[in-house]
Coordinates of C-alpha atoms in Angstrom, one line a residue:
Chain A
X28 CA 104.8 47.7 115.1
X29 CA 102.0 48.9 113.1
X30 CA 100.7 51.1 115.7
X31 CA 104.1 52.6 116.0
X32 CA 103.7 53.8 112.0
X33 CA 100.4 54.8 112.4
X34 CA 101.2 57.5 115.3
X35 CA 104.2 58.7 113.6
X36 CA 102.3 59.5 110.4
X37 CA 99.9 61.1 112.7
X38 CA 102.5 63.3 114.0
X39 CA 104.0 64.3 110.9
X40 CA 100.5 65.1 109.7
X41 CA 99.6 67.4 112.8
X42 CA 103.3 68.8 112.1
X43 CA 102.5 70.1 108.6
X44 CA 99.0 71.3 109.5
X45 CA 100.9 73.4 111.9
X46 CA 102.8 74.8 109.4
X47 CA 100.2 75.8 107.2
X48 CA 99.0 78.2 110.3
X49 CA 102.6 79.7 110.5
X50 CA 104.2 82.5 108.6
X51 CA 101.8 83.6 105.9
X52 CA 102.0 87.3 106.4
X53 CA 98.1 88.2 105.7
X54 CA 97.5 91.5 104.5
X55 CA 96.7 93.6 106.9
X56 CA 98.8 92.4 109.1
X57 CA 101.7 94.5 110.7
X58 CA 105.2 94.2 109.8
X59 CA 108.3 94.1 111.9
X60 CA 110.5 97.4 111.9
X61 CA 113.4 95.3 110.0
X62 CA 111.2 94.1 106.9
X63 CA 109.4 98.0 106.6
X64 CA 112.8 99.2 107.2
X65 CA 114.1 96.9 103.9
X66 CA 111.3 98.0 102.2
X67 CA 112.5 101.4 101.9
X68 CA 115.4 99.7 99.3
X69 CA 112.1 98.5 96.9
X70 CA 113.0 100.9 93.8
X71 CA 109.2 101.0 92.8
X72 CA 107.9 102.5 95.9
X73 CA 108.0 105.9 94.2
X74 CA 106.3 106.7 91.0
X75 CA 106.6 109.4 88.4
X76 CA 104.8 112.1 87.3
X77 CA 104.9 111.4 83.9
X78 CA 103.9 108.0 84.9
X79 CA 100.7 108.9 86.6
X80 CA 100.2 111.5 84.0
X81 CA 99.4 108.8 81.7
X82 CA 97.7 106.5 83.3
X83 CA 94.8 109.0 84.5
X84 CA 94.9 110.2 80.5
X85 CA 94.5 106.2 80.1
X86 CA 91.8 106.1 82.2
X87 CA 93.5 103.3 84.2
X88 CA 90.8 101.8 86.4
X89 CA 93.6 99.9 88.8
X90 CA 95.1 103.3 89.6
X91 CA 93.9 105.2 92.9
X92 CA 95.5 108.3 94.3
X93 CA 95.3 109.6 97.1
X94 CA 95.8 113.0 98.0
X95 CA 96.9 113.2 101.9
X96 CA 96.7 116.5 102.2
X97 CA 94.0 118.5 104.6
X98 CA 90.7 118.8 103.0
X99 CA 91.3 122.5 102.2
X100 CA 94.1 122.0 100.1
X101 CA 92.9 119.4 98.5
X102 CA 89.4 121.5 97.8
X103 CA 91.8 123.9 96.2
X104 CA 93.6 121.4 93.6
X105 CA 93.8 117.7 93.5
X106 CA 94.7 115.0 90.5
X107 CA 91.5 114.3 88.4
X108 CA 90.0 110.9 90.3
X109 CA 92.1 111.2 93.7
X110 CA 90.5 111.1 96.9
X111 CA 91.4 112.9 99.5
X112 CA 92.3 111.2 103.1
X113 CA 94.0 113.8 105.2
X114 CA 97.6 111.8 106.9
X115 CA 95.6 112.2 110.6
X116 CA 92.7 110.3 109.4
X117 CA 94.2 107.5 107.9
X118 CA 93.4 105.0 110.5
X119 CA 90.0 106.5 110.6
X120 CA 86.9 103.5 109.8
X121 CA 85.4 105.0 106.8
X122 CA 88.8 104.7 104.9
X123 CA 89.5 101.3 106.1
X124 CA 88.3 99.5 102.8
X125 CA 89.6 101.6 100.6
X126 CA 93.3 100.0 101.0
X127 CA 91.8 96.6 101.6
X128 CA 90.9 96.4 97.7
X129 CA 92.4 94.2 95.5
X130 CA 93.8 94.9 91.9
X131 CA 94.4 98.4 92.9
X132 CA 97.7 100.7 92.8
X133 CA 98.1 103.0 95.5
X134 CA 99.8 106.4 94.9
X135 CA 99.9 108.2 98.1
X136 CA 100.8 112.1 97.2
X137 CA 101.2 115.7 99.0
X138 CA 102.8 119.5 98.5
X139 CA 106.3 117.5 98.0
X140 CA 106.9 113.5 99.2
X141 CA 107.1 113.1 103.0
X142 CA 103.8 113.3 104.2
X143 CA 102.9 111.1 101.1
X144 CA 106.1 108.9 102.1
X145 CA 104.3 109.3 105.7
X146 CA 101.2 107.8 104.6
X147 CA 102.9 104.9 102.7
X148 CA 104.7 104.1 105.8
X149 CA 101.6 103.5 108.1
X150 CA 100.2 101.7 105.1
X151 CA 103.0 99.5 104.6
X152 CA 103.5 99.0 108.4
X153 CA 99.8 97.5 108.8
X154 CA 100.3 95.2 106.5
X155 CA 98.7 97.0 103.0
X156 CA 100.3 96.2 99.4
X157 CA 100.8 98.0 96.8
X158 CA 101.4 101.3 97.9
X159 CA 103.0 104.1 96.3
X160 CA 104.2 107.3 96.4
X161 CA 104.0 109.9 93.8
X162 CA 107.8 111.1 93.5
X163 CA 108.3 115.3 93.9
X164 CA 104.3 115.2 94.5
X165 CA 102.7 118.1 93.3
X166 CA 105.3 120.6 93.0
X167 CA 106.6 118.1 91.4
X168 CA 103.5 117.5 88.8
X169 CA 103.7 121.4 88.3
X170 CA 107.2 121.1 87.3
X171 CA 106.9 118.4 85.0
X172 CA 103.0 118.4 83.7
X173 CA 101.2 121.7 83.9
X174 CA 104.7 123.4 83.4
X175 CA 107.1 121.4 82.4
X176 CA 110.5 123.2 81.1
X177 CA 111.9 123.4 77.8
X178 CA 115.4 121.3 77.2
X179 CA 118.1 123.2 76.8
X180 CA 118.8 123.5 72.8
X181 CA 121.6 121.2 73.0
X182 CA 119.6 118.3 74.8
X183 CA 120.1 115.0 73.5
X184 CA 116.9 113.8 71.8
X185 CA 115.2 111.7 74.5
X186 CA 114.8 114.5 76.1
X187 CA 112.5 116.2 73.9
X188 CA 110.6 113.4 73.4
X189 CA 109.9 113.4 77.3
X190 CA 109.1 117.3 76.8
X191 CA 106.8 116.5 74.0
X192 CA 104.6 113.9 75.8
X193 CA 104.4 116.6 78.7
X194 CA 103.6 119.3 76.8
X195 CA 100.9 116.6 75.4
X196 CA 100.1 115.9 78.9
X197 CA 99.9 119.0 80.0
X198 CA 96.9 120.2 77.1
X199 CA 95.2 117.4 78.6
X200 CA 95.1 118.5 82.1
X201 CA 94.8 122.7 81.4
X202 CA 92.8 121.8 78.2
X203 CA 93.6 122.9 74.7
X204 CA 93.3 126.4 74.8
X205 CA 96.5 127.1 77.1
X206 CA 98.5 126.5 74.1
X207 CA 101.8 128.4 74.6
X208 CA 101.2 131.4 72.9
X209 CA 103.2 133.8 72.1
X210 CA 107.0 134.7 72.1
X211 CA 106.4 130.7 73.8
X212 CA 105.7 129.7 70.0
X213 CA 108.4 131.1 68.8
X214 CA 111.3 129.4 71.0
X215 CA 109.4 126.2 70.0
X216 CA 111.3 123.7 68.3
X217 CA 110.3 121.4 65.0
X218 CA 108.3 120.1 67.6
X219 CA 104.9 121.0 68.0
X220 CA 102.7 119.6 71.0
X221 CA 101.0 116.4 69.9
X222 CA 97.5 116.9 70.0
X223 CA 95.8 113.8 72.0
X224 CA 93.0 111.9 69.9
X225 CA 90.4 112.3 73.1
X226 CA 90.2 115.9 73.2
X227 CA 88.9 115.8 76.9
X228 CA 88.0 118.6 79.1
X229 CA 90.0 118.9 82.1
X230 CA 89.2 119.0 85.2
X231 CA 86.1 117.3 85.2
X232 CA 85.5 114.5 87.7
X233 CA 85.4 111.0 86.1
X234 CA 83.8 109.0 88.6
X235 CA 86.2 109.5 91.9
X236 CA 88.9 106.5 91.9
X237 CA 88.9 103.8 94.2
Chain B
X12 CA 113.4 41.8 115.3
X13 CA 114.1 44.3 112.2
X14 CA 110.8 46.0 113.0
X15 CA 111.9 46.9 116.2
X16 CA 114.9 48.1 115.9
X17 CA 113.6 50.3 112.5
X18 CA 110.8 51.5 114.3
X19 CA 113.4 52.7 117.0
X20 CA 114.8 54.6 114.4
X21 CA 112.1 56.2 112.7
X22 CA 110.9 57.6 116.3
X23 CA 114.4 58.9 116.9
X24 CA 114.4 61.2 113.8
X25 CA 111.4 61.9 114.7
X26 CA 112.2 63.2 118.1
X27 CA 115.4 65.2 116.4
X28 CA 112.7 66.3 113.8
X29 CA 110.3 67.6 116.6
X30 CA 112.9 68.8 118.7
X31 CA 114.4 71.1 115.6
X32 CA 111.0 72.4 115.2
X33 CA 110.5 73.8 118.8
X34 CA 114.3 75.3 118.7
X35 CA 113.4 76.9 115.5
X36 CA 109.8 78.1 117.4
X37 CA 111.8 79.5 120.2
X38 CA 114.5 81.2 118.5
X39 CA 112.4 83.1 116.0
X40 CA 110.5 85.0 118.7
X41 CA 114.0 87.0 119.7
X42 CA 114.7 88.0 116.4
X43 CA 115.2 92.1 116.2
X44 CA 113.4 95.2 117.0
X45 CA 110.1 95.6 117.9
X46 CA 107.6 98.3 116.9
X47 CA 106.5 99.7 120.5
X48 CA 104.7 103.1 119.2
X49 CA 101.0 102.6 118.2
X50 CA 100.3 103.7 114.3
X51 CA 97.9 106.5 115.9
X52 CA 100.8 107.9 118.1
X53 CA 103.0 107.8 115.0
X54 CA 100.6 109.6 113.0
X55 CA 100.3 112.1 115.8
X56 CA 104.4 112.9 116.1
X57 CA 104.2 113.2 111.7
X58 CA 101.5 115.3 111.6
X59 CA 103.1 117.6 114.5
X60 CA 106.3 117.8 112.6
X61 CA 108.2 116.8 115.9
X62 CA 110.8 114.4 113.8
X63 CA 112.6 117.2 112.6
X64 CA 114.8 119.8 113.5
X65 CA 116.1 123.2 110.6
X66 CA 118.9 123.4 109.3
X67 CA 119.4 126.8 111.5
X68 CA 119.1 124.7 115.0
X69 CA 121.7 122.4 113.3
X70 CA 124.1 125.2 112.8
X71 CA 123.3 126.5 116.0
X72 CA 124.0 123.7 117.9
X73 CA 127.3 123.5 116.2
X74 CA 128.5 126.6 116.9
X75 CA 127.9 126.7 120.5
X76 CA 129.5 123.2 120.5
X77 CA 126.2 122.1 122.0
X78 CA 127.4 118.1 123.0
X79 CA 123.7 117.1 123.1
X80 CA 123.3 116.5 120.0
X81 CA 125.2 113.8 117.6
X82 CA 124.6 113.9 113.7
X83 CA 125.0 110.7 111.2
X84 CA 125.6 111.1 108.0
X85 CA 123.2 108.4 105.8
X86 CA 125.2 108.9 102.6
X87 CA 127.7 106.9 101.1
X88 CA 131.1 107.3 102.2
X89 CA 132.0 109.8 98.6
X90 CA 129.8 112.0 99.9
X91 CA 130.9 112.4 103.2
X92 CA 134.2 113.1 102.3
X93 CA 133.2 115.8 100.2
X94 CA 131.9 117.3 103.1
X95 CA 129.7 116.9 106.1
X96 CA 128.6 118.4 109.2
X97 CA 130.9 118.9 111.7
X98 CA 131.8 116.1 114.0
X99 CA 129.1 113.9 111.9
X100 CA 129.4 110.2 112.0
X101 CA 129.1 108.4 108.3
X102 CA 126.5 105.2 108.3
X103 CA 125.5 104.5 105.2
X104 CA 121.5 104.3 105.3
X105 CA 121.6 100.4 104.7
X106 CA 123.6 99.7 107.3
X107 CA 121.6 101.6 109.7
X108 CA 119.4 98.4 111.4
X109 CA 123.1 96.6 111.3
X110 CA 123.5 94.7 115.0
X111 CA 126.3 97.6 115.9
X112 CA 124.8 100.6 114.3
X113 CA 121.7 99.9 116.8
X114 CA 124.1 99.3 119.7
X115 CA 125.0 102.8 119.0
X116 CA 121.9 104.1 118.9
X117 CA 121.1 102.6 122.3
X118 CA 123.8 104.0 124.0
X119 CA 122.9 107.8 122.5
X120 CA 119.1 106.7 124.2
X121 CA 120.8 106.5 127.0
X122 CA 123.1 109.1 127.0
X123 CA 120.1 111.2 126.0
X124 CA 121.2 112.0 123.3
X125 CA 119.0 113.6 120.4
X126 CA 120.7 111.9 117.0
X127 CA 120.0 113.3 114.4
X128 CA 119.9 111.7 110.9
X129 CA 120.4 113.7 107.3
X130 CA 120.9 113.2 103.6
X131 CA 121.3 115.4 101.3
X132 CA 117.7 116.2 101.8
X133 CA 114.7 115.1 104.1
X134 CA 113.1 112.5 101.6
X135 CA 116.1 109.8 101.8
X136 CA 116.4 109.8 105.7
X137 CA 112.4 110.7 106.4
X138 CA 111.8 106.9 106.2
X139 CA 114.3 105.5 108.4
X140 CA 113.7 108.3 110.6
X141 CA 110.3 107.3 111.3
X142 CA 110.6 103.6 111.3
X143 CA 113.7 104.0 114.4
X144 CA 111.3 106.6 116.2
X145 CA 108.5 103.9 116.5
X146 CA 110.8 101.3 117.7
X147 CA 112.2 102.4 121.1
X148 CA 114.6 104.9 119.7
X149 CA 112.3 108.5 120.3
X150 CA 115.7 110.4 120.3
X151 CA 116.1 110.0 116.4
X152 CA 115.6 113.2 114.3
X153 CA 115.6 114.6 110.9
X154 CA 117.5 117.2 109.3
X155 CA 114.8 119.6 107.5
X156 CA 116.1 120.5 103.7
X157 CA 119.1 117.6 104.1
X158 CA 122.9 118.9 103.7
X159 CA 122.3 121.2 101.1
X160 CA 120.5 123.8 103.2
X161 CA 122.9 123.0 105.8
X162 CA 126.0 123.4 103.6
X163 CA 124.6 126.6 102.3
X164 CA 124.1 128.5 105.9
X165 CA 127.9 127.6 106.5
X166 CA 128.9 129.0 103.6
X167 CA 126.4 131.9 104.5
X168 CA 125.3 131.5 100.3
X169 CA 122.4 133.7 99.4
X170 CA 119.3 132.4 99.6
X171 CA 118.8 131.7 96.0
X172 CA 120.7 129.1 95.9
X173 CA 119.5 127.3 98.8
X174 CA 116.1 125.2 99.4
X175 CA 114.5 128.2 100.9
X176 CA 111.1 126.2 100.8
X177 CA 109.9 124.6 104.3
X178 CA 109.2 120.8 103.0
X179 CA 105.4 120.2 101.7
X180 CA 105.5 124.1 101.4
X181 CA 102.9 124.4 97.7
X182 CA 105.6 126.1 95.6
X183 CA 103.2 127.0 93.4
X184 CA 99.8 128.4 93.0
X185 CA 98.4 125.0 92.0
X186 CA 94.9 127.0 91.7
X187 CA 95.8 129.0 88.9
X188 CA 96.3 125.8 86.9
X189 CA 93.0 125.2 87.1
X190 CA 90.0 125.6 84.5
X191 CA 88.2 127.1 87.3
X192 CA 90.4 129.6 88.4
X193 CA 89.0 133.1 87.5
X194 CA 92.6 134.5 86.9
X195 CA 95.6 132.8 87.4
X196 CA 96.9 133.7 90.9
X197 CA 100.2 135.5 91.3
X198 CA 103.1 133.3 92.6
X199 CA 102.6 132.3 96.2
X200 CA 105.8 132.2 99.0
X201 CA 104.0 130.2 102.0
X202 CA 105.8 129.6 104.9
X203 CA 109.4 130.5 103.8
X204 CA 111.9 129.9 106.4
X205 CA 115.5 131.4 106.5
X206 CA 117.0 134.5 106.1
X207 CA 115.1 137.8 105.3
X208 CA 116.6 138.9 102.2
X209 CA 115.5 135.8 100.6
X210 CA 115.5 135.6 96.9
X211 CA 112.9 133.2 95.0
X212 CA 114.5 130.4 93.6
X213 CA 111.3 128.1 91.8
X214 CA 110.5 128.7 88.0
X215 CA 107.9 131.1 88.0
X216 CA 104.3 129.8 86.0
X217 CA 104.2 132.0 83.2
X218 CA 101.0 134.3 84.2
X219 CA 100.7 135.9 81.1
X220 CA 100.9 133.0 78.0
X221 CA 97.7 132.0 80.7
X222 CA 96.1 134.8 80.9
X223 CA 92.8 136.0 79.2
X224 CA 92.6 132.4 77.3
X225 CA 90.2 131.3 79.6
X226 CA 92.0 129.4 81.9

C-alpha cells in the first residue's frame, strides 16, 4: 500500500520535471511560421522617427540601430551611434552577439522599411527579442528630421507642436547654424525653433551603439 | 480493504493523467506549417529582390489575360471594393494562415501558379510575403509600389502622382545633410522605374537656406 504512494509521487514528480524541459521558447530559438506570421499584428514593431530622434538626443544607452544597408551607403550617411550590418551578413559570426544582448532595443533601418522589415524578420524568426524597425527609414528621417515640413496655416495645434520639436531635432542633428534663414524666417510662425540646452555638434560619433 | 481499492483509484487517474499527457505530446507535433527554407537561403532570395514583381509586369500580365498568374488582395474588404486589380481575390492579410486560405495556396503550388500578394504598397504584404515563401509556398510574390502604382498605370496618370521611386531607392541626397558635406549635393533620382517623362514627385531639400552656412 505504501509502496503503491511512493511510486505514484514518484511519477508525478518525474512528470513535472518533464515539464519544466518543455515549451520555454529560449531566445535564440527559431519560431514557427504561424507565431512570426502573428507577430507581424504587434503594433510596436515599427518605431518613429521622432521617436528615435529623441532618444539618440537623450543619449539612450538601451537604444541600438542598425543600419542594414551595404557598407557604402552606410559610409555615406548613417544615424549618429548606428552600426552598420549589411541584410547578407546578418547571419555572419562577428554579429552574432550583438542581438544576443540584453536590455537593448533593436531598431533595424534602411533607404525606406523592407529591407529593414527584412532584417527584423530573420531576427525575429531565430528567435531574437526586441527588434524594431525604424518606420519610413531614412527617407523617412529626411522627411520628418533634417527636413521636416511646415503645417499647413490652418493645422490644428498638435501639429505644430510636433513641427517644433523637429525643427528642434533637426538643429541638433545639422547643428545650429542651418537655421532657416531667409524668406524661411519669414513664413515662420510665433514659433521659433526651441533651442536644445546641450548645444551638441552633430555628427560626431558618441561611442558606436551596441 | 479501503487501501486497496483507493490505491486502485489513484493509479487509474493516474494512468488517464499519463495517457492525456502523451495524446497531448503527439498531437502538438502536427500543428501547422513548417519553415523548410534555411535563414541563409532567405536572405539570399531578399537580397536578390526575387519576391517581387512591378507594377508594369502586373499590368502586363493582365492585359494579355496571362492565366498564370493569380492576385490577392490583403486589404480589408472597403478597399477592395473601391477598386482592385482585375480578377483579384480579397483575403484580408489576417486571414491569410487561415486552414482554407492555405488550402488555396496549395492548390495554386500546384497548379504552378505564381500568386501574387499586394496592398496598397509593398511594406504591409512584404512580411507575409516572406514568411509564406520560406514555408513551402515559393510561388508567393509581391507587388512592388502596392495598388497605388498599379491603379495609377491603369488610369495611365502622370507620373507625378504615382510612386515613381523603386522601394529602398535614397530619395534624397542624405550626404548633403551632413556637416561634412563640402556643398550640399543637388537632388539625386537613383534608379527611377516607369515611364520616361517622369516628373519628380519628393519635396525637394532646400539647397539654398543650406548653402554657404557651412553645412
Amino acid at each position: 500500500m505504501k509502496r503503491n504512494y511512493l511510486i505514484t509521487a514518484l511519477v508525478f514528480l518525474v512528470l513535472a520535471a518533464g515539464l519544466v524541459f518543455l515549451k520555454q521558447p529560449e531566445e535564440g530559438k527559431e519560431i514557427k511560421p504561424q507565431k512570426l506570421f502573428s507577430s507581424l499584428n504587434l503594433p510596436n514593431r515599427y518605431i518613429s522617427t521622432d521617436i528615435v530622434a529623441s532618444r539618440i538626443i537623450k543619449d539612450d544607452p538601451a537604444l541600438c540601430l542598425i543600419d542594414v544597408r551595404d557598407a557604402r551607403e552606410f559610409n555615406d550617411f548613417s544615424l549618429q551611434g548606428a552600426i552598420n550590418i549589411p541584410l547578407p551578413n546578418i547571419l555572419d559570426a562577428e554579429y552574432k552577439e550583438v542581438l544576443k544582448q540584453e536590455g537593448m532595443d533593436f531598431v533595424f533601418y534602411s533607404n525606406d522599411d523592407i529591407t529593414a522589415e527584412n532584417a527584423w524578420l530573420i531576427a525575429s524568426r531565430l528567435g531574437y527579442n526586441n527588434l524594431y524597425i525604424l518606420k519610413g527609414g531614412l527617407n523617412r528621417w529626411v522627411e520628418t528630421i533634417l527636413n521636416p515640413a511646415e503645417p499647413p496655416q490652418t493645422a490644428p495645434s498638435e501639429e505644430w507642436t510636433l513641427y517644433d520639436a523637429r525643427m528642434a531635432s533637426k538643429q541638433y542633428f545639422l547643428g545650429s547654424n542651418l537655421l532657416p534663414s531667409g524668406k524661411e524666417a519669414l513664413k515662420e510662425k510665433n514659433a521659433p525653433p526651441k533651442t536644445i540646452k546641450p548645444v551638441k555638434q552633430a555628427a560626431t560619433e558618441h561611442s558606436e551603439g551596441c | 480493504m479501503d487501501n486497496t481499492i483507493l490505491s486502485k483509484k489513484v493509479m487509474l487517474v493516474l494512468g488517464l493523467f499519463v495517457l492525456l499527457l502523451i495524446i497531448g505530446f503527439i498531437t502538438q507535433k502536427k500543428a501547422g506549417l513548417t519553415f523548410s527554407m534555411s535563414p541563409a537561403d532567405a536572405i539570399s532570395q531578399m537580397s536578390e529582390g526575387k519576391t517581387t514583381i512591378s507594377p508594369e509586369k502586373a499590368r502586363e500580365s493582365i492585359l494579355k489575360k496571362d492565366n498564370s498568374y493569380v492576385f490577392i488582395d490583403t486589404r480589408d474588404p472597403y478597399d477592395y471594393v473601391k477598386g482592385h486589380i482585375m480578377g483579384a481575390e480579397n483575403i484580408p492579410l489576417q486571414s491569410l494562415l487561415d486552414n482554407n486560405n492555405v488550402k488555396k495556396f496549395k492548390s495554386y503550388l500546384e497548379d504552378s501558379k505564381l500568386v501574387v500578394l499586394y496592398g496598397n504598397d509593398e511594406s504591409y504584404v512584404n512580411g507575409a510575403v516572406q514568411i509564406l515563401r520560406q514555408t513551402v509556398f515559393s510561388n508567393i510574390l509581391s507587388l512592388d509600389r502596392g495598388y497605388i502604382a498599379y491603379a495609377g498605370l491603369q488610369e495611365n496618370k502622370l507620373a507625378d502622382s504615382l510612386p515613381v521611386y523603386k522601394t529602398e531607392t535614397a530619395r534624397y541626397d542624405y550626404k548633403s545633410y551632413t556637416k561634412k558635406a563640402i556643398e550640399p549635393g543637388p537632388v539625386v533620382n537613383k534608379d527611377k522605374a516607369g515611364k520616361k517623362d517622369v516628373q519628380q514627385k519628393k519635396v525637394v531639400p532646400r539647397p539654398s537656406a543650406s548653402s554657404g552656412e557651412g553645412c
